Coordinates of C-alpha atoms and ligand atoms in Angstrom, one line a residue:
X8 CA -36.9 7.1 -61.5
X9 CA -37.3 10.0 -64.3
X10 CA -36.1 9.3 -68.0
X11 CA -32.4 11.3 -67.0
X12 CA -31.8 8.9 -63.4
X13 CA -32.5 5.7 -65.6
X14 CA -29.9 7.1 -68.3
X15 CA -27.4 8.1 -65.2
X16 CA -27.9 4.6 -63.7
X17 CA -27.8 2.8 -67.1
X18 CA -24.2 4.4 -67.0
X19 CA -23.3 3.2 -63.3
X20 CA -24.2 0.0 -64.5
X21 CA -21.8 -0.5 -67.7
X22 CA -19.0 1.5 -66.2
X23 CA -19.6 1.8 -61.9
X24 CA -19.8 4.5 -59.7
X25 CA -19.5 8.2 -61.1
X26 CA -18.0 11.4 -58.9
X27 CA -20.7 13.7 -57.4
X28 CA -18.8 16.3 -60.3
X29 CA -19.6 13.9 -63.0
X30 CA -22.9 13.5 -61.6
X31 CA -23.8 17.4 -61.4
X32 CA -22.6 17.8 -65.3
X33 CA -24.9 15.0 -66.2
X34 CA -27.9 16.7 -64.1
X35 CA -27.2 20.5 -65.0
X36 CA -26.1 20.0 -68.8
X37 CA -27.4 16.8 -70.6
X38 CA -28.7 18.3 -73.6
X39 CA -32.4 16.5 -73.5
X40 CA -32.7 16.4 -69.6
X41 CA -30.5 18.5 -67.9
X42 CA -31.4 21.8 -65.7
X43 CA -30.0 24.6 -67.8
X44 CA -31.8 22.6 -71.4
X45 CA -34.5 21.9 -70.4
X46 CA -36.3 23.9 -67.3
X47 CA -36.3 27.5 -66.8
X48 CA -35.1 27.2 -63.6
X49 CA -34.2 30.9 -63.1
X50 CA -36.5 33.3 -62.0
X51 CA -40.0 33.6 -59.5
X52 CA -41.4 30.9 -61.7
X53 CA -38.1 28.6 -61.9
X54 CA -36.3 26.7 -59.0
X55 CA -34.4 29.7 -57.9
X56 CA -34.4 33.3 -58.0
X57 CA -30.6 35.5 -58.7
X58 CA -30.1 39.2 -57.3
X59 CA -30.5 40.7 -60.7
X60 CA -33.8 39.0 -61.2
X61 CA -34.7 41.0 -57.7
X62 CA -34.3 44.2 -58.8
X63 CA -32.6 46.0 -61.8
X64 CA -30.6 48.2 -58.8
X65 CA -28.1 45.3 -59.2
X66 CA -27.4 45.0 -62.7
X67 CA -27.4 48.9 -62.7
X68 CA -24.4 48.7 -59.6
X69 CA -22.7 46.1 -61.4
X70 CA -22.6 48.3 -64.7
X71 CA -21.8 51.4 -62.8
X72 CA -19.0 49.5 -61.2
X73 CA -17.7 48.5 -64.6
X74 CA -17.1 51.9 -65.8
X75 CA -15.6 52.9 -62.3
X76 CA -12.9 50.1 -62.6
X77 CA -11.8 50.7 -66.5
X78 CA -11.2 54.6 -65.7
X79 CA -9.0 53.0 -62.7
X80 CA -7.1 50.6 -64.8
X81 CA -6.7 53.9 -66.8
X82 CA -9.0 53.2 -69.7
X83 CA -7.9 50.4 -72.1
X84 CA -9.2 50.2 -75.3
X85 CA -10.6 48.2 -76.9
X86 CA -12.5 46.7 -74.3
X87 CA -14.3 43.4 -74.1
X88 CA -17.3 43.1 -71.4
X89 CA -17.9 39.6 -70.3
X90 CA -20.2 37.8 -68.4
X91 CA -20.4 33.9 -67.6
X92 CA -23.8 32.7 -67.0
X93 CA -25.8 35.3 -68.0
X94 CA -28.9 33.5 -67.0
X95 CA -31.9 35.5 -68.6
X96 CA -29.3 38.1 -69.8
X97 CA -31.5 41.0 -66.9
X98 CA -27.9 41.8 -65.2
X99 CA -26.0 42.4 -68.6
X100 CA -29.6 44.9 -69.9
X101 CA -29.1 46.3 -66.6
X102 CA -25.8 46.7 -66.8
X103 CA -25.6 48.3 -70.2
X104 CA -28.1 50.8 -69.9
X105 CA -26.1 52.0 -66.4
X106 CA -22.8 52.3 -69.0
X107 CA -24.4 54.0 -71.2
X108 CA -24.5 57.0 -69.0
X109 CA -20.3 57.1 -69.9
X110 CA -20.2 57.6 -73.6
X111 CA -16.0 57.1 -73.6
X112 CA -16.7 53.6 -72.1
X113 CA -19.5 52.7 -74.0
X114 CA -18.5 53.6 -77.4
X115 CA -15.6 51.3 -77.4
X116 CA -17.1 47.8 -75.7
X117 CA -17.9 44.4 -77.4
X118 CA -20.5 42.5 -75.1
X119 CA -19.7 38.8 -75.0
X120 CA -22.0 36.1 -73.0
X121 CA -20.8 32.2 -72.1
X122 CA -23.5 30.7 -71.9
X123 CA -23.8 26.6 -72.2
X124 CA -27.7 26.7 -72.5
X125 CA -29.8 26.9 -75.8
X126 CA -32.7 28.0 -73.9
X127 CA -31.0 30.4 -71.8
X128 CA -29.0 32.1 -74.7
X129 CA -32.2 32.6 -76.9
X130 CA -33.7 34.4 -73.6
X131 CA -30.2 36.2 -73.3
X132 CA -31.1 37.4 -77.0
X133 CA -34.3 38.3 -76.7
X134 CA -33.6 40.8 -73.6
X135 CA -30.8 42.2 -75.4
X136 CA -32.7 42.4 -78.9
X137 CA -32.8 46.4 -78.8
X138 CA -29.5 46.9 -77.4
X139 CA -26.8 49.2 -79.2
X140 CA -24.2 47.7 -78.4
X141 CA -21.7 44.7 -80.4
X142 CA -22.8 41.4 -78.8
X143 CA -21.6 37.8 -79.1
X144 CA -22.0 34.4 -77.8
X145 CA -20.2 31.8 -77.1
X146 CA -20.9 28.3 -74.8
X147 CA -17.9 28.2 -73.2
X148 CA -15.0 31.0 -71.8
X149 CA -11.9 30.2 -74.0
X150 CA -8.5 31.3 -73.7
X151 CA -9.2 33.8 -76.8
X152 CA -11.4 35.2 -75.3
X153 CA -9.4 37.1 -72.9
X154 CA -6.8 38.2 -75.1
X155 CA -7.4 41.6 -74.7
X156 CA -8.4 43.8 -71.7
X157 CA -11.8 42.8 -70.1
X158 CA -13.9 43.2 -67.6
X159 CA -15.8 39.9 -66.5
X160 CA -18.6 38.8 -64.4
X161 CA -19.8 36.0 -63.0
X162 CA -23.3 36.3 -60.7
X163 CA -24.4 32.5 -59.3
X164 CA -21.7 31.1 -62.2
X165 CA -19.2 29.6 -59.9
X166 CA -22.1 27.8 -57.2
X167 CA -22.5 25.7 -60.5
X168 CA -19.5 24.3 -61.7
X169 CA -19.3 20.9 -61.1
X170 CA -17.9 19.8 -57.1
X171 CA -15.9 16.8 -56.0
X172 CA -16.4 15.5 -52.4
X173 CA -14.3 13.5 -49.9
X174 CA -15.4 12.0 -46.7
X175 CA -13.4 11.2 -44.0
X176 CA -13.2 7.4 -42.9
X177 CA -11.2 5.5 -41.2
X178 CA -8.6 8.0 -40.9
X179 CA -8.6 9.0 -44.9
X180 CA -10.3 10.8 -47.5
X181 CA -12.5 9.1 -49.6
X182 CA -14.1 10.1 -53.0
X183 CA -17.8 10.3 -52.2
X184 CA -19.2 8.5 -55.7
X185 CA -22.4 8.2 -56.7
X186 CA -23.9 4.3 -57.3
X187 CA -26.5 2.2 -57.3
X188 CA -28.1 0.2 -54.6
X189 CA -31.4 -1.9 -55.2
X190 CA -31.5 0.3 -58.0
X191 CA -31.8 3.4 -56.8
X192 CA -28.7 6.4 -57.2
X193 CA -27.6 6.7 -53.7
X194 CA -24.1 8.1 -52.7
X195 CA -21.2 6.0 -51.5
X196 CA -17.6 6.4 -50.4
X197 CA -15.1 4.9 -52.9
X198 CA -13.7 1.6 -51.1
X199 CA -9.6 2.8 -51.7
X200 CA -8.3 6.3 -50.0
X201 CA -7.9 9.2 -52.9
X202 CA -4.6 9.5 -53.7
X203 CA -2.8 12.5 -54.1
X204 CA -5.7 14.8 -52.6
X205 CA -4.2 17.9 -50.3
X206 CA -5.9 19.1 -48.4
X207 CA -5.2 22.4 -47.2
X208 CA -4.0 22.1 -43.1
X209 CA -6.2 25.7 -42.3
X210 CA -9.2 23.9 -42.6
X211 CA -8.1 21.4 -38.9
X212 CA -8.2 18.2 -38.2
X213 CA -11.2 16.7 -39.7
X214 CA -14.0 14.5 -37.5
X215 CA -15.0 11.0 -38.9
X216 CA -17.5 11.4 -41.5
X217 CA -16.3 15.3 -42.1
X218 CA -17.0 16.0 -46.4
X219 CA -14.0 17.5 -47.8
X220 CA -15.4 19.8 -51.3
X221 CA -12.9 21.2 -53.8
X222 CA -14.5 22.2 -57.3
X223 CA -11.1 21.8 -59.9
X224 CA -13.1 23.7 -62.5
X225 CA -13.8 26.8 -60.2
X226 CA -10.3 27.0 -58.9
X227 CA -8.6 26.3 -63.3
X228 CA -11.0 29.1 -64.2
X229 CA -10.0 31.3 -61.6
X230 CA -6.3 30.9 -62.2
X231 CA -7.4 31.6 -65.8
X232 CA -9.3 34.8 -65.4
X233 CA -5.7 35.6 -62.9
X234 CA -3.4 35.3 -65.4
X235 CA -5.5 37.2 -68.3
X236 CA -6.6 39.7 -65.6
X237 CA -2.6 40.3 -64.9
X238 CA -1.4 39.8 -68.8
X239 CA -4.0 41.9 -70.5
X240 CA -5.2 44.3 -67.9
X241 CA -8.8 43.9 -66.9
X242 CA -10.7 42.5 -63.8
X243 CA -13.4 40.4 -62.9
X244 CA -16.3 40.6 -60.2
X245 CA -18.1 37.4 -59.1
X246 CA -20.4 37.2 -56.8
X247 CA -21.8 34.3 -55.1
X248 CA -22.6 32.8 -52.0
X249 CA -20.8 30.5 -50.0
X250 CA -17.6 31.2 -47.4
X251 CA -15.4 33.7 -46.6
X252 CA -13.2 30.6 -44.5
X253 CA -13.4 27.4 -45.5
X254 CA -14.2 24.4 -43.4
X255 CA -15.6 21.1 -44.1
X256 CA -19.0 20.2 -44.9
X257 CA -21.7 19.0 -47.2
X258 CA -22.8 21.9 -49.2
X259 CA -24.5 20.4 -52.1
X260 CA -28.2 21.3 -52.8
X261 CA -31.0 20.4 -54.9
X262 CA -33.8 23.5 -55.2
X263 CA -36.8 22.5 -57.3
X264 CA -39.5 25.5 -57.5
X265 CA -37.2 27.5 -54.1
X266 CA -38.2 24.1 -52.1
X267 CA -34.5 21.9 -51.1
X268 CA -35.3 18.3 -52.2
X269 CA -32.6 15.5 -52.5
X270 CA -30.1 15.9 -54.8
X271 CA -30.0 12.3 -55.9
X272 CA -33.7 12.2 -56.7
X273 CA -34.9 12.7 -60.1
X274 CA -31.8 14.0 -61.4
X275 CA -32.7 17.4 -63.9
X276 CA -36.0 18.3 -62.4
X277 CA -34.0 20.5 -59.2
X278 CA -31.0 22.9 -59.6
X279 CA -27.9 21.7 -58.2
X280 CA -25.7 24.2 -56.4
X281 CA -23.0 24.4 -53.4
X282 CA -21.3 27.3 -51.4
X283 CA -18.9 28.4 -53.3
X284 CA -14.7 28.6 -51.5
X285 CA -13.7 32.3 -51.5
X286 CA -10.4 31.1 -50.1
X287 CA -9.6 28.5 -53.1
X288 CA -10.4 31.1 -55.5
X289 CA -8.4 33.9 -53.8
X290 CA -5.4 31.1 -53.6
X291 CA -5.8 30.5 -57.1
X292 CA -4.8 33.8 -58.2
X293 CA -1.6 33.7 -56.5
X294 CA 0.8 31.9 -59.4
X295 CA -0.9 34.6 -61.2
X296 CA 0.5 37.2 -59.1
X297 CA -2.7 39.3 -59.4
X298 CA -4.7 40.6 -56.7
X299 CA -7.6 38.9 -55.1
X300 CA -10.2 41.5 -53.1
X301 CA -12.2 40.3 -50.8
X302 CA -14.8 38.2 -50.6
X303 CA -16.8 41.1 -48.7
X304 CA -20.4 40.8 -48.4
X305 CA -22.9 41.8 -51.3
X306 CA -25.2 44.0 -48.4
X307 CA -21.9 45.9 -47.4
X308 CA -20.2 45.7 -51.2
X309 CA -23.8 47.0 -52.7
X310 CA -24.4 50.1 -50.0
X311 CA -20.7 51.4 -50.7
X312 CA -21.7 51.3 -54.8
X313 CA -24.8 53.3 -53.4
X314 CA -28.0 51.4 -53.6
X315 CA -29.5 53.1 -51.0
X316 CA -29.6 56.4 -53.0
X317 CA -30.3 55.0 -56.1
X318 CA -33.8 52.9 -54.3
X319 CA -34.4 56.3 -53.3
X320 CA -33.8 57.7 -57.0
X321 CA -36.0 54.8 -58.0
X322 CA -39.0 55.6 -55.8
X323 CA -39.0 59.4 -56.2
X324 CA -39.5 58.3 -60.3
X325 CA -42.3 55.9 -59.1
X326 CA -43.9 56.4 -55.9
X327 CA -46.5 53.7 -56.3
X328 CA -43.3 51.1 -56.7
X329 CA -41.8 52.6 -53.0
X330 CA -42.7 49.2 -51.4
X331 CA -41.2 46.8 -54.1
X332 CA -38.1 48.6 -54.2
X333 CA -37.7 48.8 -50.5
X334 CA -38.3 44.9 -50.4
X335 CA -35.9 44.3 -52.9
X336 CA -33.6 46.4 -51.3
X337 CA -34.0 44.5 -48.3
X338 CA -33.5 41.2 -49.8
X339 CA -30.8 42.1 -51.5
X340 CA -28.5 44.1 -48.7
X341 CA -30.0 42.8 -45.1
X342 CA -27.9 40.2 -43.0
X343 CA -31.4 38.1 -42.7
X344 CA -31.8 37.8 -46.3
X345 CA -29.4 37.8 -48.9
X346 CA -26.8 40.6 -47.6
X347 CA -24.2 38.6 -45.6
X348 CA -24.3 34.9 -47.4
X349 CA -23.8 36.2 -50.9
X350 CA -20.3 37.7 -51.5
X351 CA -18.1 40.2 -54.1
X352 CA -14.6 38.8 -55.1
X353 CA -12.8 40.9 -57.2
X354 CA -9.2 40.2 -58.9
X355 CA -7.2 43.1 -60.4
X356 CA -4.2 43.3 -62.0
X357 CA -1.1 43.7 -59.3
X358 CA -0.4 46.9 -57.7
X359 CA -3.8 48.2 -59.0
X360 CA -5.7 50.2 -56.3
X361 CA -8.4 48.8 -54.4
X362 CA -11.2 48.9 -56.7
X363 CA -15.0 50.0 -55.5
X364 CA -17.1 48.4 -52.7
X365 CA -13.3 46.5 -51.5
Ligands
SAH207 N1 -26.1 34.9 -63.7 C1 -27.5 34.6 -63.8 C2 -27.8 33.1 -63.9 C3 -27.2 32.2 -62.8 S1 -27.6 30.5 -63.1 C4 -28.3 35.2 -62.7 O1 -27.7 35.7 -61.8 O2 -29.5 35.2 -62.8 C5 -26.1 29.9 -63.8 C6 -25.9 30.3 -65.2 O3 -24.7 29.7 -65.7 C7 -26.9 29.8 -66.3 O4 -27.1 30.8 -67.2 C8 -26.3 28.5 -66.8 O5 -26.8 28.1 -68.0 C9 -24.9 29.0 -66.9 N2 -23.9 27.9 -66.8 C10 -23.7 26.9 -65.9 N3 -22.6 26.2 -66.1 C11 -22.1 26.7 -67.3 C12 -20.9 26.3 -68.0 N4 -20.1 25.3 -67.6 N5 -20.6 27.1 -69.1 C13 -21.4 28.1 -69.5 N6 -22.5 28.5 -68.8 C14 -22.8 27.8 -67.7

């Protein structure tokens, strides 16, 4: 077991077992050992590789699609521009220099980035070195910071945020924990039933040994994002992958250099992610009363924004590039690759108009 499973079991030990949420934040954040401190998971060489890191097209959409929703919400000032997990900060460069282009927008924006990792932010700062614009970070989203109008986004955030699982036994739900056996972290339904767990009757009647997943921080922080979005005027875009309807099912993976190996082995040297619920997050706007769009998927959401002319843009500026930007096209927009699993959920403010790509 590596130096971060012997500290996670040292913990089972003195206290017992630990949720499969607990056991993500220990694996994704411990400051010595954790994914996001201390590997550079994102990327061709890291464990996983993010639309923006395909091709600059999506950063550029994303920014484009910034500026097309603030002239919509009918241009408040000032404006903050957010994004959570900014990774190696290649969407938010993209971004910018696609806002640029509208001086109004651009001339009245602060930039901030959440981000939780040291290693990640310093990247974030070196990308963004040369920018013009007013930019700030901070490690985590707080309520001030959405106390004025914003637009916010959120690409592969929400896959991250720490999941808590239920399996199905003996005609209950049961926490799915994470223990030790022989010595080894293995997972294990909690003995008692979970009390006070709903779950929601859409999803049918579950089989034995069905896994039940609910993530409370993606659904507080969506409620959050709501009720700024709604108070202050703003919206927010996150993509991800995961369902449009929710069912049940194990969704939880371990990626360690693009290859799936278990989760429970060798906690911090894989990233840990799972399929992110569209329908939780739309649900969670609701006491909000703002307006959930879609999910609708990123091939469909990233043709309407017009990727197709601007690959074509791209390769009459570099014809020698026309095969890397058609592949990345590809990848990014075709059912087979990334165009139907990864998915654009927008919230608005109530009575807004549909805003681009929904
Ligand atoms: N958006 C980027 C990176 C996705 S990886 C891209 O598309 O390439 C997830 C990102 O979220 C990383 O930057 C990670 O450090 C950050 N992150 C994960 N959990 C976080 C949290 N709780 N608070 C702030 N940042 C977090």
């Amino acid at each position: 077991m590596n130096l971060l499973g012997q500290r996670i079991a040292g913990l089972i030990a003195a206290q017992g077992p630990i949720s499969v949420a607990q056991f993500m934040t220990l694996a994704l954040h411990d400051p010595d050992y954790g994914v996001y401190a201390a590997r550079n998971a994102i990327g061709r060489a890291g464990d996983f590789i993010t639309a923006p890191e395909i091709s600059q097209m999506f950063g550029e959409l994303l920014g484009a699609w910034c500026v097309a929703v603030w002239h919509q919400l009918g241009k408040p000032q000032p404006l903050r521009l957010i994004e959570l997990g900014p990774g190696r900060g290649t969407l938010m460069a993209d971004a910018l220099r696609a806002a640029k282009a509208d001086r109004e927008f651009s001339a009245q924006i602060e930039v901030v980035l959440v981000e939780a990792s040291a290693p990640l932010k310093a990247a974030q700062q070196q990308v963004l070195a040369q920018s013009s614009f007013p930019l700030r970070w901070e490690s985590h989203l707080s309520g001030a910071l959405l106390n004025q109008p914003f637009l916010l986004l959120a690409n592969e955030f929400f896959d991250a945020l720490p999941l808590r699982q239920y399996v199905w036994k003996d005609e209950r739900w049961h926490e799915r924990m994470v223990t030790l056996v022989d010595d080894a972290l293995t997972f294990a339904a909690a003995p008692a039933p979970a009390a006070g767990l709903s779950v929601p009757s859409a999803r049918g009647a579950p089989e034995p040994g069905a896994v039940y997943e609910i993530s409370p921080s993606a659904i507080a922080l969506c409620e959050e994002i709501a009720h700024a979005v709604q108070r202050q005027g703003g919206a927010a875009l996150i993509a991800d992958y995961g369902y449009a309807q929710s069912g049940f099912g194990d969704t939880l993976q371990a990626l360690s250099s693009h290859t799936p190996v278990p989760v429970l082995h060798d906690p911090g040297s894989a990233d840990l992610s799972a399929h992110v619920d569209f329908t939780a997050l739309s649900d969670a706007t609701t006491p909000a009363g703002a307006n959930p769009f879609g999910p609708v998927a990123q091939g469909d959401f990233l043709k309407a924004l017009g990727i197709e002319a601007r690959a074509a843009a791209l390769i009459r500026a570099n014809p020698a590039a026309a095969d890397a930007v058609a592949r990345a096209l590809h990848r990014l927009t075709d059912d087979t690759a990334m165009g139907r699993l990864f998915k654009m959920f927008a919230i608005t403010p109530l009575a807004s108009a549909p805003p681009p790509g929904f």
